[in-house]
Amino acid sequence: MLNVMKGLTDLEFERLYSTEEVCIEALMVARREAGMACPSCSHTRNYLCGRRVGCTCCNRRWSVTAGTVMSGTKLPLTIWFRAMHIMTSTKQGVSAIELGRRLGVSYPTAWYLAKRLRRAMTEREARYLLGGSGPDGAPVVVEADDVYLGGERNQGSGPGGKTRMIAATERYEGGRMGHVAMRTVVGFTSRAVRAFADTCLMPAVRVHTDGLKAFLAFGTPARSHVVTVSGSKRPSRQRTAPFHGLNTAIANLSTALKATHKAIAPQHTSDYLGAFCWTTNRRHNMFGMIPAACRAVATSSILTRRRAYAEIPVLLG
Ligand SMILES: [Zn+2]
């Protein structure tokens, strides 16, 4: 437990990322790792000149933030890095109002900044498939469940105002939880379950669920599906009990959303889920959160303010 709670303190953060130069350098490291090629000649060797990157072959220059969620930003990178630190160091997450207050920027600026960081994390999580082998090659099973999100203060998304989602976690022998994935769905239908499996799971994995009929769609010639009926409504508190890790992740999500958002707007839910999973999946390396956030940004795509405001809900199925 101590490992999980350890992290970069505010003081350590200030010491490590106090200047614009250090932040530019950290982002540059992540962008080079991700393979940044010159937009003119595709050459991959480059140099840094202030906030701009130059091609060593044709001398074309571009911004260190170009082509990512940070593209076109007027904010100093120190503000972006502080936002990364605030957003990844609290389990409960942070509202845009609170973020704006702590960064000393306006609410719309904080909202757009947080939206873009969440998007970068969501895009990173979209590339991970649950159900590979464990750290020591141990077999892993995936546990999945249907979840209704919110609804009390948000009557806009379907009957009862609830958003439906499927959540899944990897589970190693002995009960330890691996990665978690969550996606909103149009409903708990076979089609939605297949879409979830196609986007979130490895092709040949063993999936455990409760007895929900639509979950039969997890079973394919390659993938096996096992129904585990726990027999009790109340989730077991034992770490080794079936669905323990999954239930904990769902409870943590519910707490985080209630603590930071008055209502969950359906068009932004997928990014909240993506950011929540991203942070949860990196909980064992709290010291590596800033470099990990830089890697997420380095592999992200542009999200303009206009597009961020005009989004439509992402629903599988
Ligand atoms: Zn070039």
mmCIF file of N, CA, C and O in Angstrom, residues 140-214:
data_model
loop_
_atom_site.group_PDB
_atom_site.id
_atom_site.type_symbol
_atom_site.label_atom_id
_atom_site.label_comp_id
_atom_site.label_asym_id
_atom_site.label_seq_id
_atom_site.Cartn_x
_atom_site.Cartn_y
_atom_site.Cartn_z
ATOM 1 N N VAL A 140 -3.090 -14.725 -17.406
ATOM 2 C CA VAL A 140 -3.923 -13.667 -16.857
ATOM 3 C C VAL A 140 -5.346 -13.893 -17.357
ATOM 4 O O VAL A 140 -5.544 -14.331 -18.490
ATOM 5 N N VAL A 141 -6.319 -13.661 -16.507
ATOM 6 C CA VAL A 141 -7.706 -13.703 -16.965
ATOM 7 C C VAL A 141 -8.242 -12.277 -16.942
ATOM 8 O O VAL A 141 -7.655 -11.389 -16.332
ATOM 9 N N VAL A 142 -9.327 -12.058 -17.664
ATOM 10 C CA VAL A 142 -9.959 -10.742 -17.657
ATOM 11 C C VAL A 142 -11.325 -10.886 -16.997
ATOM 12 O O VAL A 142 -12.066 -11.824 -17.295
ATOM 13 N N GLU A 143 -11.625 -9.987 -16.059
ATOM 14 C CA GLU A 143 -12.946 -9.965 -15.445
ATOM 15 C C GLU A 143 -13.689 -8.742 -15.963
ATOM 16 O O GLU A 143 -13.106 -7.653 -16.023
ATOM 17 N N ALA A 144 -14.941 -8.927 -16.376
ATOM 18 C CA ALA A 144 -15.690 -7.806 -16.952
ATOM 19 C C ALA A 144 -17.046 -7.683 -16.286
ATOM 20 O O ALA A 144 -17.606 -8.670 -15.804
ATOM 21 N N ASP A 145 -17.568 -6.452 -16.253
ATOM 22 C CA ASP A 145 -18.875 -6.237 -15.627
ATOM 23 C C ASP A 145 -19.591 -5.067 -16.296
ATOM 24 O O ASP A 145 -18.959 -4.219 -16.925
ATOM 25 N N ASP A 146 -20.910 -5.047 -16.147
ATOM 26 C CA ASP A 146 -21.719 -3.938 -16.659
ATOM 27 C C ASP A 146 -21.912 -2.922 -15.547
ATOM 28 O O ASP A 146 -22.144 -3.296 -14.397
ATOM 29 N N VAL A 147 -21.823 -1.636 -15.884
ATOM 30 C CA VAL A 147 -21.902 -0.588 -14.871
ATOM 31 C C VAL A 147 -22.820 0.528 -15.353
ATOM 32 O O VAL A 147 -22.778 0.914 -16.519
ATOM 33 N N TYR A 148 -23.648 1.030 -14.457
ATOM 34 C CA TYR A 148 -24.427 2.240 -14.727
ATOM 35 C C TYR A 148 -23.741 3.396 -14.009
ATOM 36 O O TYR A 148 -23.464 3.305 -12.821
ATOM 37 N N LEU A 149 -23.478 4.452 -14.756
ATOM 38 C CA LEU A 149 -22.759 5.595 -14.176
ATOM 39 C C LEU A 149 -23.698 6.753 -13.921
ATOM 40 O O LEU A 149 -24.447 7.147 -14.813
ATOM 41 N N GLY A 150 -23.603 7.370 -12.751
ATOM 42 C CA GLY A 150 -24.298 8.626 -12.461
ATOM 43 C C GLY A 150 -25.788 8.548 -12.711
ATOM 44 O O GLY A 150 -26.395 7.505 -12.577
ATOM 45 N N GLY A 151 -26.365 9.687 -13.117
ATOM 46 C CA GLY A 151 -27.775 9.685 -13.449
ATOM 47 C C GLY A 151 -28.609 10.587 -12.563
ATOM 48 O O GLY A 151 -29.553 11.207 -13.019
ATOM 49 N N GLU A 152 -28.199 10.740 -11.290
ATOM 50 C CA GLU A 152 -29.026 11.530 -10.376
ATOM 51 C C GLU A 152 -29.133 12.977 -10.822
ATOM 52 O O GLU A 152 -30.202 13.561 -10.798
ATOM 53 N N ARG A 153 -27.981 13.514 -11.251
ATOM 54 C CA ARG A 153 -27.997 14.933 -11.588
ATOM 55 C C ARG A 153 -27.866 15.163 -13.086
ATOM 56 O O ARG A 153 -27.626 16.240 -13.544
ATOM 57 N N ASN A 154 -27.989 14.076 -13.837
ATOM 58 C CA ASN A 154 -27.782 14.196 -15.281
ATOM 59 C C ASN A 154 -28.839 13.357 -15.974
ATOM 60 O O ASN A 154 -28.684 12.159 -16.139
ATOM 61 N N GLN A 155 -29.908 13.998 -16.360
ATOM 62 C CA GLN A 155 -31.034 13.246 -16.911
ATOM 63 C C GLN A 155 -30.938 13.113 -18.427
ATOM 64 O O GLN A 155 -31.875 12.659 -19.066
ATOM 65 N N GLY A 156 -29.816 13.501 -18.992
ATOM 66 C CA GLY A 156 -29.763 13.621 -20.440
ATOM 67 C C GLY A 156 -29.308 12.396 -21.219
ATOM 68 O O GLY A 156 -29.217 12.463 -22.426
ATOM 69 N N SER A 157 -28.963 11.295 -20.570
ATOM 70 C CA SER A 157 -28.373 10.217 -21.354
ATOM 71 C C SER A 157 -29.096 8.888 -21.166
ATOM 72 O O SER A 157 -28.669 8.029 -20.422
ATOM 73 N N GLY A 158 -30.198 8.759 -21.829
ATOM 74 C CA GLY A 158 -30.891 7.479 -21.830
ATOM 75 C C GLY A 158 -31.837 7.321 -20.661
ATOM 76 O O GLY A 158 -31.892 8.182 -19.784
ATOM 77 N N PRO A 159 -32.554 6.215 -20.623
ATOM 78 C CA PRO A 159 -33.545 5.995 -19.570
ATOM 79 C C PRO A 159 -32.900 6.091 -18.189
ATOM 80 O O PRO A 159 -31.853 5.519 -17.937
ATOM 81 N N GLY A 160 -33.556 6.863 -17.311
ATOM 82 C CA GLY A 160 -33.031 7.004 -15.956
ATOM 83 C C GLY A 160 -31.839 7.934 -15.890
ATOM 84 O O GLY A 160 -31.294 8.180 -14.831
ATOM 85 N N GLY A 161 -31.423 8.492 -17.033
ATOM 86 C CA GLY A 161 -30.302 9.416 -17.049
ATOM 87 C C GLY A 161 -28.970 8.747 -16.792
ATOM 88 O O GLY A 161 -27.963 9.398 -16.567
ATOM 89 N N LYS A 162 -28.918 7.415 -16.819
ATOM 90 C CA LYS A 162 -27.664 6.721 -16.514
ATOM 91 C C LYS A 162 -26.864 6.449 -17.784
ATOM 92 O O LYS A 162 -27.427 6.159 -18.833
ATOM 93 N N THR A 163 -25.549 6.538 -17.658
ATOM 94 C CA THR A 163 -24.664 6.159 -18.744
ATOM 95 C C THR A 163 -24.244 4.715 -18.524
ATOM 96 O O THR A 163 -23.880 4.335 -17.424
ATOM 97 N N ARG A 164 -24.321 3.918 -19.579
ATOM 98 C CA ARG A 164 -23.941 2.510 -19.438
ATOM 99 C C ARG A 164 -22.494 2.327 -19.869
ATOM 100 O O ARG A 164 -22.071 2.899 -20.872
ATOM 101 N N MET A 165 -21.780 1.525 -19.127
ATOM 102 C CA MET A 165 -20.407 1.236 -19.551
ATOM 103 C C MET A 165 -20.033 -0.202 -19.196
ATOM 104 O O MET A 165 -20.645 -0.826 -18.336
ATOM 105 N N ILE A 166 -19.045 -0.704 -19.915
ATOM 106 C CA ILE A 166 -18.473 -2.000 -19.575
ATOM 107 C C ILE A 166 -17.082 -1.739 -19.012
ATOM 108 O O ILE A 166 -16.326 -0.928 -19.570
ATOM 109 N N ALA A 167 -16.792 -2.358 -17.877
ATOM 110 C CA ALA A 167 -15.475 -2.214 -17.258
ATOM 111 C C ALA A 167 -14.823 -3.584 -17.199
ATOM 112 O O ALA A 167 -15.505 -4.593 -17.012
ATOM 113 N N ALA A 168 -13.515 -3.637 -17.397
ATOM 114 C CA ALA A 168 -12.798 -4.911 -17.331
ATOM 115 C C ALA A 168 -11.434 -4.706 -16.700
ATOM 116 O O ALA A 168 -10.824 -3.638 -16.841
ATOM 117 N N THR A 169 -10.981 -5.708 -15.958
ATOM 118 C CA THR A 169 -9.627 -5.664 -15.391
ATOM 119 C C THR A 169 -8.911 -6.976 -15.660
ATOM 120 O O THR A 169 -9.540 -8.015 -15.780
ATOM 121 N N GLU A 170 -7.591 -6.882 -15.744
ATOM 122 C CA GLU A 170 -6.772 -8.097 -15.795
ATOM 123 C C GLU A 170 -6.593 -8.587 -14.367
ATOM 124 O O GLU A 170 -6.493 -7.784 -13.439
ATOM 125 N N ARG A 171 -6.520 -9.900 -14.239
ATOM 126 C CA ARG A 171 -6.346 -10.463 -12.899
ATOM 127 C C ARG A 171 -5.301 -11.572 -12.977
ATOM 128 O O ARG A 171 -5.426 -12.518 -13.748
ATOM 129 N N TYR A 172 -4.238 -11.404 -12.195
ATOM 130 C CA TYR A 172 -3.168 -12.401 -12.178
ATOM 131 C C TYR A 172 -3.468 -13.478 -11.160
ATOM 132 O O TYR A 172 -4.310 -13.292 -10.290
ATOM 133 N N GLU A 173 -2.743 -14.578 -11.282
ATOM 134 C CA GLU A 173 -2.870 -15.636 -10.284
ATOM 135 C C GLU A 173 -2.589 -15.042 -8.917
ATOM 136 O O GLU A 173 -1.668 -14.253 -8.754
ATOM 137 N N GLY A 174 -3.376 -15.405 -7.919
ATOM 138 C CA GLY A 174 -3.194 -14.842 -6.584
ATOM 139 C C GLY A 174 -4.081 -13.630 -6.356
ATOM 140 O O GLY A 174 -4.170 -13.120 -5.250
ATOM 141 N N GLY A 175 -4.707 -13.131 -7.427
ATOM 142 C CA GLY A 175 -5.698 -12.068 -7.270
ATOM 143 C C GLY A 175 -5.211 -10.668 -7.592
ATOM 144 O O GLY A 175 -6.002 -9.729 -7.625
ATOM 145 N N ARG A 176 -3.897 -10.482 -7.829
ATOM 146 C CA ARG A 176 -3.399 -9.137 -8.084
ATOM 147 C C ARG A 176 -4.014 -8.575 -9.369
ATOM 148 O O ARG A 176 -4.161 -9.286 -10.358
ATOM 149 N N MET A 177 -4.384 -7.296 -9.315
ATOM 150 C CA MET A 177 -5.042 -6.666 -10.463
ATOM 151 C C MET A 177 -4.033 -6.063 -11.424
ATOM 152 O O MET A 177 -3.067 -5.436 -11.007
ATOM 153 N N GLY A 178 -4.238 -6.275 -12.710
ATOM 154 C CA GLY A 178 -3.394 -5.656 -13.732
ATOM 155 C C GLY A 178 -4.058 -4.414 -14.290
ATOM 156 O O GLY A 178 -4.562 -3.592 -13.534
ATOM 157 N N HIS A 179 -4.089 -4.290 -15.599
ATOM 158 C CA HIS A 179 -4.668 -3.106 -16.235
ATOM 159 C C HIS A 179 -6.194 -3.107 -16.168
ATOM 160 O O HIS A 179 -6.827 -4.149 -16.075
ATOM 161 N N VAL A 180 -6.742 -1.907 -16.256
ATOM 162 C CA VAL A 180 -8.187 -1.746 -16.282
ATOM 163 C C VAL A 180 -8.588 -0.996 -17.555
ATOM 164 O O VAL A 180 -7.819 -0.171 -18.058
ATOM 165 N N ALA A 181 -9.757 -1.348 -18.114
ATOM 166 C CA ALA A 181 -10.291 -0.643 -19.294
ATOM 167 C C ALA A 181 -11.767 -0.376 -19.071
ATOM 168 O O ALA A 181 -12.465 -1.201 -18.478
ATOM 169 N N MET A 182 -12.236 0.779 -19.526
ATOM 170 C CA MET A 182 -13.651 1.131 -19.376
ATOM 171 C C MET A 182 -14.126 1.837 -20.637
ATOM 172 O O MET A 182 -13.438 2.716 -21.144
ATOM 173 N N ARG A 183 -15.304 1.458 -21.134
ATOM 174 C CA ARG A 183 -15.860 2.107 -22.329
ATOM 175 C C ARG A 183 -17.358 2.285 -22.176
ATOM 176 O O ARG A 183 -18.046 1.373 -21.693
ATOM 177 N N THR A 184 -17.871 3.415 -22.612
ATOM 178 C CA THR A 184 -19.318 3.604 -22.625
ATOM 179 C C THR A 184 -19.911 2.845 -23.814
ATOM 180 O O THR A 184 -19.290 2.736 -24.868
ATOM 181 N N VAL A 185 -21.131 2.317 -23.618
ATOM 182 C CA VAL A 185 -21.783 1.517 -24.658
ATOM 183 C C VAL A 185 -23.214 2.028 -24.862
ATOM 184 O O VAL A 185 -23.777 2.679 -23.977
ATOM 185 N N VAL A 186 -23.786 1.721 -26.042
ATOM 186 C CA VAL A 186 -25.180 2.143 -26.286
ATOM 187 C C VAL A 186 -26.140 1.366 -25.383
ATOM 188 O O VAL A 186 -27.193 1.856 -25.015
ATOM 189 N N GLY A 187 -25.775 0.160 -25.028
ATOM 190 C CA GLY A 187 -26.603 -0.668 -24.152
ATOM 191 C C GLY A 187 -25.863 -1.965 -23.904
ATOM 192 O O GLY A 187 -24.803 -2.187 -24.496
ATOM 193 N N PHE A 188 -26.400 -2.810 -23.032
ATOM 194 C CA PHE A 188 -25.719 -4.080 -22.774
ATOM 195 C C PHE A 188 -26.229 -5.136 -23.753
ATOM 196 O O PHE A 188 -27.008 -6.019 -23.409
ATOM 197 N N THR A 189 -25.783 -4.986 -25.000
ATOM 198 C CA THR A 189 -26.197 -5.879 -26.077
ATOM 199 C C THR A 189 -25.006 -6.720 -26.526
ATOM 200 O O THR A 189 -23.856 -6.363 -26.261
ATOM 201 N N SER A 190 -25.288 -7.818 -27.242
ATOM 202 C CA SER A 190 -24.208 -8.675 -27.749
ATOM 203 C C SER A 190 -23.273 -7.875 -28.650
ATOM 204 O O SER A 190 -22.052 -8.040 -28.616
ATOM 205 N N ARG A 191 -23.864 -7.005 -29.465
ATOM 206 C CA ARG A 191 -23.084 -6.186 -30.388
ATOM 207 C C ARG A 191 -22.101 -5.268 -29.639
ATOM 208 O O ARG A 191 -20.934 -5.153 -30.011
ATOM 209 N N ALA A 192 -22.602 -4.648 -28.561
ATOM 210 C CA ALA A 192 -21.747 -3.760 -27.759
ATOM 211 C C ALA A 192 -20.645 -4.559 -27.067
ATOM 212 O O ALA A 192 -19.499 -4.117 -26.975
ATOM 213 N N VAL A 193 -20.990 -5.755 -26.589
ATOM 214 C CA VAL A 193 -20.001 -6.603 -25.906
ATOM 215 C C VAL A 193 -18.908 -7.023 -26.890
ATOM 216 O O VAL A 193 -17.714 -6.978 -26.569
ATOM 217 N N ARG A 194 -19.317 -7.388 -28.118
ATOM 218 C CA ARG A 194 -18.317 -7.755 -29.138
ATOM 219 C C ARG A 194 -17.432 -6.560 -29.473
ATOM 220 O O ARG A 194 -16.213 -6.690 -29.606
ATOM 221 N N ALA A 195 -18.042 -5.378 -29.596
ATOM 222 C CA ALA A 195 -17.265 -4.165 -29.905
ATOM 223 C C ALA A 195 -16.269 -3.871 -28.782
ATOM 224 O O ALA A 195 -15.117 -3.496 -29.031
ATOM 225 N N PHE A 196 -16.711 -4.063 -27.544
ATOM 226 C CA PHE A 196 -15.818 -3.857 -26.392
ATOM 227 C C PHE A 196 -14.646 -4.840 -26.458
ATOM 228 O O PHE A 196 -13.484 -4.451 -26.291
ATOM 229 N N ALA A 197 -14.964 -6.114 -26.720
ATOM 230 C CA ALA A 197 -13.917 -7.142 -26.790
ATOM 231 C C ALA A 197 -12.924 -6.824 -27.912
ATOM 232 O O ALA A 197 -11.710 -6.943 -27.732
ATOM 233 N N ASP A 198 -13.436 -6.396 -29.067
ATOM 234 C CA ASP A 198 -12.559 -6.097 -30.206
ATOM 235 C C ASP A 198 -11.632 -4.918 -29.929
ATOM 236 O O ASP A 198 -10.499 -4.892 -30.398
ATOM 237 N N THR A 199 -12.101 -3.908 -29.186
ATOM 238 C CA THR A 199 -11.273 -2.720 -28.970
ATOM 239 C C THR A 199 -10.416 -2.802 -27.708
ATOM 240 O O THR A 199 -9.432 -2.088 -27.596
ATOM 241 N N CYS A 200 -10.788 -3.671 -26.759
ATOM 242 C CA CYS A 200 -10.082 -3.657 -25.459
ATOM 243 C C CYS A 200 -9.341 -4.933 -25.100
ATOM 244 O O CYS A 200 -8.508 -4.913 -24.197
ATOM 245 N N LEU A 201 -9.664 -6.068 -25.742
ATOM 246 C CA LEU A 201 -9.096 -7.342 -25.293
ATOM 247 C C LEU A 201 -8.237 -8.008 -26.359
ATOM 248 O O LEU A 201 -8.492 -7.856 -27.555
ATOM 249 N N MET A 202 -7.250 -8.773 -25.913
ATOM 250 C CA MET A 202 -6.473 -9.623 -26.822
ATOM 251 C C MET A 202 -7.417 -10.690 -27.389
ATOM 252 O O MET A 202 -8.396 -11.052 -26.742
ATOM 253 N N PRO A 203 -7.108 -11.203 -28.582
ATOM 254 C CA PRO A 203 -8.054 -12.126 -29.223
ATOM 255 C C PRO A 203 -8.287 -13.427 -28.441
ATOM 256 O O PRO A 203 -9.396 -13.940 -28.435
ATOM 257 N N ALA A 204 -7.247 -13.973 -27.810
ATOM 258 C CA ALA A 204 -7.428 -15.265 -27.127
ATOM 259 C C ALA A 204 -7.234 -15.099 -25.637
ATOM 260 O O ALA A 204 -6.167 -15.337 -25.096
ATOM 261 N N VAL A 205 -8.281 -14.686 -24.966
ATOM 262 C CA VAL A 205 -8.161 -14.471 -23.520
ATOM 263 C C VAL A 205 -9.359 -15.122 -22.842
ATOM 264 O O VAL A 205 -10.412 -15.318 -23.461
ATOM 265 N N ARG A 206 -9.206 -15.472 -21.594
ATOM 266 C CA ARG A 206 -10.324 -16.059 -20.840
ATOM 267 C C ARG A 206 -11.039 -14.925 -20.108
ATOM 268 O O ARG A 206 -10.409 -14.189 -19.337
ATOM 269 N N VAL A 207 -12.328 -14.768 -20.371
ATOM 270 C CA VAL A 207 -13.097 -13.671 -19.772
ATOM 271 C C VAL A 207 -14.065 -14.222 -18.739
ATOM 272 O O VAL A 207 -14.818 -15.148 -19.023
ATOM 273 N N HIS A 208 -14.021 -13.655 -17.541
ATOM 274 C CA HIS A 208 -14.967 -14.037 -16.491
ATOM 275 C C HIS A 208 -15.994 -12.914 -16.327
ATOM 276 O O HIS A 208 -15.616 -11.753 -16.251
ATOM 277 N N THR A 209 -17.261 -13.272 -16.263
ATOM 278 C CA THR A 209 -18.301 -12.265 -16.009
ATOM 279 C C THR A 209 -19.342 -12.874 -15.076
ATOM 280 O O THR A 209 -19.290 -14.060 -14.761
ATOM 281 N N ASP A 210 -20.317 -12.033 -14.673
ATOM 282 C CA ASP A 210 -21.481 -12.590 -13.982
ATOM 283 C C ASP A 210 -22.410 -13.152 -15.062
ATOM 284 O O ASP A 210 -22.033 -13.266 -16.207
ATOM 285 N N GLY A 211 -23.626 -13.442 -14.728
ATOM 286 C CA GLY A 211 -24.466 -14.169 -15.680
ATOM 287 C C GLY A 211 -25.193 -13.337 -16.729
ATOM 288 O O GLY A 211 -26.071 -13.849 -17.409
ATOM 289 N N LEU A 212 -24.855 -12.047 -16.891
ATOM 290 C CA LEU A 212 -25.580 -11.206 -17.858
ATOM 291 C C LEU A 212 -25.547 -11.841 -19.249
ATOM 292 O O LEU A 212 -24.497 -12.197 -19.754
ATOM 293 N N LYS A 213 -26.745 -11.930 -19.884
ATOM 294 C CA LYS A 213 -26.884 -12.689 -21.119
ATOM 295 C C LYS A 213 -25.993 -12.158 -22.250
ATOM 296 O O LYS A 213 -25.365 -12.928 -22.983
ATOM 297 N N ALA A 214 -25.945 -10.830 -22.362
ATOM 298 C CA ALA A 214 -25.163 -10.230 -23.462
ATOM 299 C C ALA A 214 -23.693 -10.630 -23.380
ATOM 300 O O ALA A 214 -22.990 -10.674 -24.395
#
